[in-house]
Amino acid sequence: MSLTKEKTLELLWQRLAERGEFPSLQRSVSGIVSAMQSENTSTADLAASVLSDFALTQKVIRLANSAMYAPFGCNVTTVSRAIMILGVDTIGHLALSLKLLEGFGEVAAQRDDMARELARATLAGAFARDITAKNGIRDGEEAVVCTLLHHVARLLVTYCFPAEWGEIQTLAAAQGISDSDACEQVLAISFPELAEAAARKWGLPESIATSMRPIDLEGDAPLSHSDWLCAVANMSNEMVTELTRGADPERLAELAERYADRLALDVRDVVSVGEEMVRDTSHQEFIAISTKASSTRQPPAGKPLDSARRLADGLSEVRAATGETDAVGLLNLTLEAIMQSLGFANCAAFVRVPAGKSFELRFGIGRDVQPALGLSFPEAFEPDVFHLALTNGRAILIDNAREPRIVPRIPMWHREHFSNVKSFFLLPVRQRNQTVALLYGDWGGALCTGGIGAKELEFLQHMGNEISTKLDSVAQQSGGAGSTANAGDMLARKASGTTGTR
């Protein structure tokens, strides 16, 4: 079959759509970019775009707590707090970089060629992040996005054109040419062209899209922002090649010298970052995978062993943010803190809506929560565990929702929308002896091991009290002490005007 660049792209998008793995990638990337570019972006808006799944949240938190960001604020346990400390652009680009690779992870676990390319992309992104952070460069996370996007082109070809990918590798080795040149011969499109096409299709900023184009490092004229991004990406990608070849000091120095002057970097810094990556145990597995087949391991599901410590940290963060954000922002942040601490797969808040005499799911994090937003159940008592929590005002843990004697007490709407859930937790938020919100969390298909201890419950109740105190304060400011009882109404009204955390 004779291919043109346009035909290759048409086939690529068609195959992605047919296989169904990547439509969520475009939605997630578009949502993050939209939140970053909006003049009215709030912490909750960006958090809603970032927190499309728990795994992404964990990675953002881990990076926000890494050594490079430590001077800005240690012990960050929520994305909301990370955004407050590091800013919208940094967290937005950080989330984009993680999202770009997320969709390939499951496939990479089954295919050695995908695993190798994904490992190389991860290493290149890590180098770009480390070298820019070492030099205090403000646009470091944007450079990481560009670096990864260069590799996404290779991943797309590997995934959608497996036979042609083998042909590309054979041709490159036989003719002594680059993989990109071989790709252009086989599929009529180079990797930079494909990367730029993907950036435009997914709605990434123009500076990132144009940074896919090759640049000339010769000359003394200052690099444009897009050219600077491209140079960092190219250097990072070439560095990965050298690391997987054995990290020869002379070759690393030669590579550093080609880029250092144009990027205003110290040659010694470039070399040392590469050498440090080889010694870093967190990178050694990726180096091994990029040179040979290796299996990947998924983190265990369920409640973390150190959940009490995590809850203590989360409570401190919620308290610290109480004066910096509104009631809705505090509720979102609390959901995040609880989710991180207890290892929930889904975490949500049902808000009392007086006009409808119901509780409606208005805020939430997790894959199963998003399609359920707007779900409601009547406030009037029914003999189920949700109304038991509302009436008694006490937290409830259902450690096995499949147990025959418990099943009749689980409402039908929960069994339909959260059909795989085995364990879940309910925490009422009270206002003048009335429940105004019900916080919910589950572990997906995993059982909660060890239950919820007394100390853990104490921390959780304190978090609920922080929300209640915030509602008191807002209600008194808006209508005097007598309007405190209407604080739940206020939360419901604010909730109706926000997307919430999903």
mmCIF file of N, CA, C and O in Angstrom, residues 182-245:
data_model
loop_
_atom_site.group_PDB
_atom_site.id
_atom_site.type_symbol
_atom_site.label_atom_id
_atom_site.label_comp_id
_atom_site.label_asym_id
_atom_site.label_seq_id
_atom_site.Cartn_x
_atom_site.Cartn_y
_atom_site.Cartn_z
ATOM 1 N N ALA A 182 14.000 6.441 8.825
ATOM 2 C CA ALA A 182 13.445 5.169 8.369
ATOM 3 C C ALA A 182 11.918 5.201 8.418
ATOM 4 O O ALA A 182 11.246 4.673 7.523
ATOM 5 N N CYS A 183 11.368 5.844 9.423
ATOM 6 C CA CYS A 183 9.907 5.970 9.527
ATOM 7 C C CYS A 183 9.356 6.758 8.339
ATOM 8 O O CYS A 183 8.297 6.416 7.793
ATOM 9 N N GLU A 184 10.083 7.788 7.949
ATOM 10 C CA GLU A 184 9.627 8.593 6.814
ATOM 11 C C GLU A 184 9.627 7.765 5.530
ATOM 12 O O GLU A 184 8.761 7.953 4.662
ATOM 13 N N GLN A 185 10.586 6.862 5.394
ATOM 14 C CA GLN A 185 10.619 5.998 4.214
ATOM 15 C C GLN A 185 9.473 4.980 4.227
ATOM 16 O O GLN A 185 8.876 4.690 3.195
ATOM 17 N N VAL A 186 9.159 4.457 5.399
ATOM 18 C CA VAL A 186 8.153 3.396 5.498
ATOM 19 C C VAL A 186 6.736 3.953 5.566
ATOM 20 O O VAL A 186 5.823 3.445 4.893
ATOM 21 N N LEU A 187 6.529 5.028 6.366
ATOM 22 C CA LEU A 187 5.181 5.551 6.606
ATOM 23 C C LEU A 187 4.958 6.951 6.054
ATOM 24 O O LEU A 187 3.905 7.555 6.290
ATOM 25 N N ALA A 188 5.952 7.481 5.347
ATOM 26 C CA ALA A 188 5.830 8.801 4.700
ATOM 27 C C ALA A 188 5.691 9.943 5.703
ATOM 28 O O ALA A 188 5.204 11.024 5.359
ATOM 29 N N ILE A 189 6.125 9.722 6.960
ATOM 30 C CA ILE A 189 6.073 10.783 7.963
ATOM 31 C C ILE A 189 7.199 10.568 8.965
ATOM 32 O O ILE A 189 7.503 9.429 9.334
ATOM 33 N N SER A 190 7.853 11.643 9.369
ATOM 34 C CA SER A 190 8.932 11.533 10.348
ATOM 35 C C SER A 190 8.348 11.630 11.755
ATOM 36 O O SER A 190 7.207 12.047 11.956
ATOM 37 N N PHE A 191 9.139 11.266 12.743
ATOM 38 C CA PHE A 191 8.662 11.355 14.123
ATOM 39 C C PHE A 191 8.342 12.799 14.533
ATOM 40 O O PHE A 191 7.315 13.040 15.178
ATOM 41 N N PRO A 192 9.187 13.790 14.207
ATOM 42 C CA PRO A 192 8.825 15.168 14.561
ATOM 43 C C PRO A 192 7.507 15.614 13.923
ATOM 44 O O PRO A 192 6.698 16.303 14.564
ATOM 45 N N GLU A 193 7.263 15.222 12.679
ATOM 46 C CA GLU A 193 6.007 15.597 12.016
ATOM 47 C C GLU A 193 4.809 14.935 12.708
ATOM 48 O O GLU A 193 3.758 15.565 12.887
ATOM 49 N N LEU A 194 4.977 13.693 13.090
ATOM 50 C CA LEU A 194 3.902 12.985 13.766
ATOM 51 C C LEU A 194 3.652 13.585 15.145
ATOM 52 O O LEU A 194 2.499 13.749 15.572
ATOM 53 N N ALA A 195 4.719 13.928 15.859
ATOM 54 C CA ALA A 195 4.574 14.535 17.178
ATOM 55 C C ALA A 195 3.841 15.869 17.088
ATOM 56 O O ALA A 195 2.977 16.177 17.916
ATOM 57 N N GLU A 196 4.181 16.667 16.081
ATOM 58 C CA GLU A 196 3.500 17.957 15.911
ATOM 59 C C GLU A 196 2.019 17.745 15.582
ATOM 60 O O GLU A 196 1.146 18.458 16.104
ATOM 61 N N ALA A 197 1.732 16.765 14.745
ATOM 62 C CA ALA A 197 0.334 16.472 14.400
ATOM 63 C C ALA A 197 -0.449 16.050 15.642
ATOM 64 O O ALA A 197 -1.603 16.458 15.834
ATOM 65 N N ALA A 198 0.172 15.229 16.497
ATOM 66 C CA ALA A 198 -0.497 14.794 17.730
ATOM 67 C C ALA A 198 -0.737 15.978 18.656
ATOM 68 O O ALA A 198 -1.809 16.097 19.260
ATOM 69 N N ALA A 199 0.256 16.857 18.767
ATOM 70 C CA ALA A 199 0.110 18.030 19.636
ATOM 71 C C ALA A 199 -1.060 18.898 19.189
ATOM 72 O O ALA A 199 -1.838 19.400 20.011
ATOM 73 N N ARG A 200 -1.203 19.066 17.885
ATOM 74 C CA ARG A 200 -2.302 19.897 17.371
ATOM 75 C C ARG A 200 -3.646 19.187 17.536
ATOM 76 O O ARG A 200 -4.654 19.824 17.863
ATOM 77 N N LYS A 201 -3.667 17.890 17.325
ATOM 78 C CA LYS A 201 -4.928 17.153 17.469
ATOM 79 C C LYS A 201 -5.418 17.190 18.908
ATOM 80 O O LYS A 201 -6.624 17.266 19.172
ATOM 81 N N TRP A 202 -4.495 17.130 19.854
ATOM 82 C CA TRP A 202 -4.866 17.113 21.264
ATOM 83 C C TRP A 202 -5.002 18.514 21.853
ATOM 84 O O TRP A 202 -5.256 18.659 23.045
ATOM 85 N N GLY A 203 -4.806 19.542 21.020
ATOM 86 C CA GLY A 203 -5.032 20.908 21.468
ATOM 87 C C GLY A 203 -3.954 21.479 22.364
ATOM 88 O O GLY A 203 -4.214 22.407 23.139
ATOM 89 N N LEU A 204 -2.722 20.962 22.267
ATOM 90 C CA LEU A 204 -1.645 21.498 23.083
ATOM 91 C C LEU A 204 -1.249 22.893 22.598
ATOM 92 O O LEU A 204 -1.480 23.248 21.433
ATOM 93 N N PRO A 205 -0.640 23.702 23.472
ATOM 94 C CA PRO A 205 -0.266 25.070 23.085
ATOM 95 C C PRO A 205 0.632 25.109 21.854
ATOM 96 O O PRO A 205 1.395 24.168 21.594
ATOM 97 N N GLU A 206 0.558 26.214 21.125
ATOM 98 C CA GLU A 206 1.332 26.369 19.898
ATOM 99 C C GLU A 206 2.828 26.234 20.146
ATOM 100 O O GLU A 206 3.563 25.659 19.340
ATOM 101 N N SER A 207 3.305 26.778 21.271
ATOM 102 C CA SER A 207 4.746 26.705 21.559
ATOM 103 C C SER A 207 5.219 25.265 21.662
ATOM 104 O O SER A 207 6.332 24.931 21.258
ATOM 105 N N ILE A 208 4.371 24.381 22.180
ATOM 106 C CA ILE A 208 4.732 22.965 22.291
ATOM 107 C C ILE A 208 4.651 22.287 20.931
ATOM 108 O O ILE A 208 5.520 21.503 20.557
ATOM 109 N N ALA A 209 3.600 22.600 20.173
ATOM 110 C CA ALA A 209 3.446 21.984 18.852
ATOM 111 C C ALA A 209 4.621 22.324 17.948
ATOM 112 O O ALA A 209 5.201 21.441 17.302
ATOM 113 N N THR A 210 5.004 23.597 17.878
ATOM 114 C CA THR A 210 6.098 23.999 16.988
ATOM 115 C C THR A 210 7.457 23.551 17.499
ATOM 116 O O THR A 210 8.422 23.498 16.729
ATOM 117 N N SER A 211 7.556 23.219 18.779
ATOM 118 C CA SER A 211 8.840 22.757 19.318
ATOM 119 C C SER A 211 9.197 21.360 18.841
ATOM 120 O O SER A 211 10.287 20.869 19.100
ATOM 121 N N MET A 212 8.278 20.708 18.140
ATOM 122 C CA MET A 212 8.569 19.390 17.579
ATOM 123 C C MET A 212 9.461 19.491 16.341
ATOM 124 O O MET A 212 10.059 18.511 15.915
ATOM 125 N N ARG A 213 9.504 20.670 15.753
ATOM 126 C CA ARG A 213 10.251 20.831 14.502
ATOM 127 C C ARG A 213 11.754 20.862 14.759
ATOM 128 O O ARG A 213 12.201 21.449 15.751
ATOM 129 N N PRO A 214 12.558 20.244 13.883
ATOM 130 C CA PRO A 214 14.013 20.247 14.066
ATOM 131 C C PRO A 214 14.571 21.667 14.056
ATOM 132 O O PRO A 214 14.027 22.563 13.403
ATOM 133 N N ILE A 215 15.645 21.893 14.811
ATOM 134 C CA ILE A 215 16.289 23.204 14.852
ATOM 135 C C ILE A 215 17.768 23.057 14.535
ATOM 136 O O ILE A 215 18.346 21.969 14.633
ATOM 137 N N ASP A 216 18.372 24.186 14.179
ATOM 138 C CA ASP A 216 19.806 24.237 13.898
ATOM 139 C C ASP A 216 20.489 24.876 15.105
ATOM 140 O O ASP A 216 20.191 26.010 15.470
ATOM 141 N N LEU A 217 21.402 24.127 15.727
ATOM 142 C CA LEU A 217 22.070 24.631 16.924
ATOM 143 C C LEU A 217 23.216 25.588 16.610
ATOM 144 O O LEU A 217 23.792 26.185 17.523
ATOM 145 N N GLU A 218 23.554 25.723 15.335
ATOM 146 C CA GLU A 218 24.646 26.616 14.973
ATOM 147 C C GLU A 218 24.186 28.069 15.088
ATOM 148 O O GLU A 218 23.008 28.383 14.982
ATOM 149 N N GLY A 219 25.141 28.959 15.268
ATOM 150 C CA GLY A 219 24.829 30.387 15.330
ATOM 151 C C GLY A 219 24.782 30.889 16.755
ATOM 152 O O GLY A 219 24.816 30.130 17.727
ATOM 153 N N ASP A 220 24.690 32.223 16.857
ATOM 154 C CA ASP A 220 24.730 32.864 18.170
ATOM 155 C C ASP A 220 23.425 33.550 18.543
ATOM 156 O O ASP A 220 23.292 34.062 19.655
ATOM 157 N N ALA A 221 22.485 33.617 17.613
ATOM 158 C CA ALA A 221 21.227 34.316 17.897
ATOM 159 C C ALA A 221 20.476 33.602 19.017
ATOM 160 O O ALA A 221 20.487 32.370 19.092
ATOM 161 N N PRO A 222 19.825 34.357 19.901
ATOM 162 C CA PRO A 222 19.054 33.731 20.993
ATOM 163 C C PRO A 222 17.982 32.794 20.442
ATOM 164 O O PRO A 222 17.369 33.082 19.411
ATOM 165 N N LEU A 223 17.790 31.699 21.108
ATOM 166 C CA LEU A 223 16.767 30.756 20.688
ATOM 167 C C LEU A 223 15.381 31.285 21.054
ATOM 168 O O LEU A 223 15.193 31.890 22.110
ATOM 169 N N SER A 224 14.423 31.050 20.170
ATOM 170 C CA SER A 224 13.042 31.353 20.526
ATOM 171 C C SER A 224 12.602 30.361 21.601
ATOM 172 O O SER A 224 13.273 29.361 21.851
ATOM 173 N N HIS A 225 11.460 30.629 22.221
ATOM 174 C CA HIS A 225 10.998 29.727 23.277
ATOM 175 C C HIS A 225 10.759 28.324 22.722
ATOM 176 O O HIS A 225 11.160 27.328 23.341
ATOM 177 N N SER A 226 10.144 28.230 21.551
ATOM 178 C CA SER A 226 9.894 26.915 20.953
ATOM 179 C C SER A 226 11.193 26.212 20.614
ATOM 180 O O SER A 226 11.320 24.993 20.805
ATOM 181 N N ASP A 227 12.181 26.958 20.089
ATOM 182 C CA ASP A 227 13.475 26.354 19.764
ATOM 183 C C ASP A 227 14.187 25.877 21.035
ATOM 184 O O ASP A 227 14.852 24.832 21.032
ATOM 185 N N TRP A 228 14.056 26.664 22.118
ATOM 186 C CA TRP A 228 14.667 26.254 23.387
ATOM 187 C C TRP A 228 14.038 24.958 23.875
ATOM 188 O O TRP A 228 14.735 24.029 24.306
ATOM 189 N N LEU A 229 12.713 24.858 23.792
ATOM 190 C CA LEU A 229 12.025 23.634 24.188
ATOM 191 C C LEU A 229 12.490 22.449 23.353
ATOM 192 O O LEU A 229 12.731 21.350 23.870
ATOM 193 N N CYS A 230 12.628 22.669 22.048
ATOM 194 C CA CYS A 230 13.065 21.605 21.147
ATOM 195 C C CYS A 230 14.481 21.162 21.482
ATOM 196 O O CYS A 230 14.792 19.960 21.476
ATOM 197 N N ALA A 231 15.361 22.125 21.784
ATOM 198 C CA ALA A 231 16.748 21.790 22.098
ATOM 199 C C ALA A 231 16.842 20.959 23.373
ATOM 200 O O ALA A 231 17.606 19.985 23.448
ATOM 201 N N VAL A 232 16.077 21.335 24.399
ATOM 202 C CA VAL A 232 16.067 20.558 25.644
ATOM 203 C C VAL A 232 15.567 19.139 25.371
ATOM 204 O O VAL A 232 16.132 18.150 25.866
ATOM 205 N N ALA A 233 14.507 19.041 24.561
ATOM 206 C CA ALA A 233 13.949 17.723 24.237
ATOM 207 C C ALA A 233 14.959 16.868 23.486
ATOM 208 O O ALA A 233 15.151 15.685 23.797
ATOM 209 N N ASN A 234 15.613 17.456 22.486
ATOM 210 C CA ASN A 234 16.598 16.707 21.706
ATOM 211 C C ASN A 234 17.765 16.239 22.578
ATOM 212 O O ASN A 234 18.220 15.088 22.472
ATOM 213 N N MET A 235 18.255 17.140 23.436
ATOM 214 C CA MET A 235 19.364 16.781 24.319
ATOM 215 C C MET A 235 18.950 15.648 25.257
ATOM 216 O O MET A 235 19.714 14.696 25.474
ATOM 217 N N SER A 236 17.746 15.732 25.802
ATOM 218 C CA SER A 236 17.266 14.706 26.731
ATOM 219 C C SER A 236 17.135 13.359 26.043
ATOM 220 O O SER A 236 17.504 12.316 26.602
ATOM 221 N N ASN A 237 16.635 13.373 24.824
ATOM 222 C CA ASN A 237 16.466 12.125 24.088
ATOM 223 C C ASN A 237 17.813 11.509 23.719
ATOM 224 O O ASN A 237 17.992 10.283 23.795
ATOM 225 N N GLU A 238 18.762 12.346 23.317
ATOM 226 C CA GLU A 238 20.094 11.833 22.996
ATOM 227 C C GLU A 238 20.791 11.313 24.252
ATOM 228 O O GLU A 238 21.558 10.338 24.195
ATOM 229 N N MET A 239 20.530 11.974 25.378
ATOM 230 C CA MET A 239 21.139 11.522 26.627
ATOM 231 C C MET A 239 20.667 10.107 26.974
ATOM 232 O O MET A 239 21.459 9.268 27.423
ATOM 233 N N VAL A 240 19.396 9.816 26.752
ATOM 234 C CA VAL A 240 18.871 8.480 27.028
ATOM 235 C C VAL A 240 19.597 7.441 26.182
ATOM 236 O O VAL A 240 19.931 6.351 26.657
ATOM 237 N N THR A 241 19.854 7.764 24.917
ATOM 238 C CA THR A 241 20.595 6.844 24.051
ATOM 239 C C THR A 241 21.955 6.525 24.641
ATOM 240 O O THR A 241 22.385 5.358 24.668
ATOM 241 N N GLU A 242 22.643 7.554 25.153
ATOM 242 C CA GLU A 242 23.966 7.335 25.732
ATOM 243 C C GLU A 242 23.879 6.548 27.034
ATOM 244 O O GLU A 242 24.729 5.698 27.322
ATOM 245 N N LEU A 243 22.844 6.822 27.837
ATOM 246 C CA LEU A 243 22.703 6.092 29.102
ATOM 247 C C LEU A 243 22.470 4.611 28.868
ATOM 248 O O LEU A 243 22.974 3.760 29.604
ATOM 249 N N THR A 244 21.697 4.298 27.845
ATOM 250 C CA THR A 244 21.407 2.889 27.553
ATOM 251 C C THR A 244 22.572 2.201 26.852
ATOM 252 O O THR A 244 22.586 0.972 26.736
ATOM 253 N N ARG A 245 23.524 2.979 26.376
ATOM 254 C CA ARG A 245 24.723 2.402 25.755
ATOM 255 C C ARG A 245 25.845 2.181 26.761
ATOM 256 O O ARG A 245 26.917 1.689 26.406
#
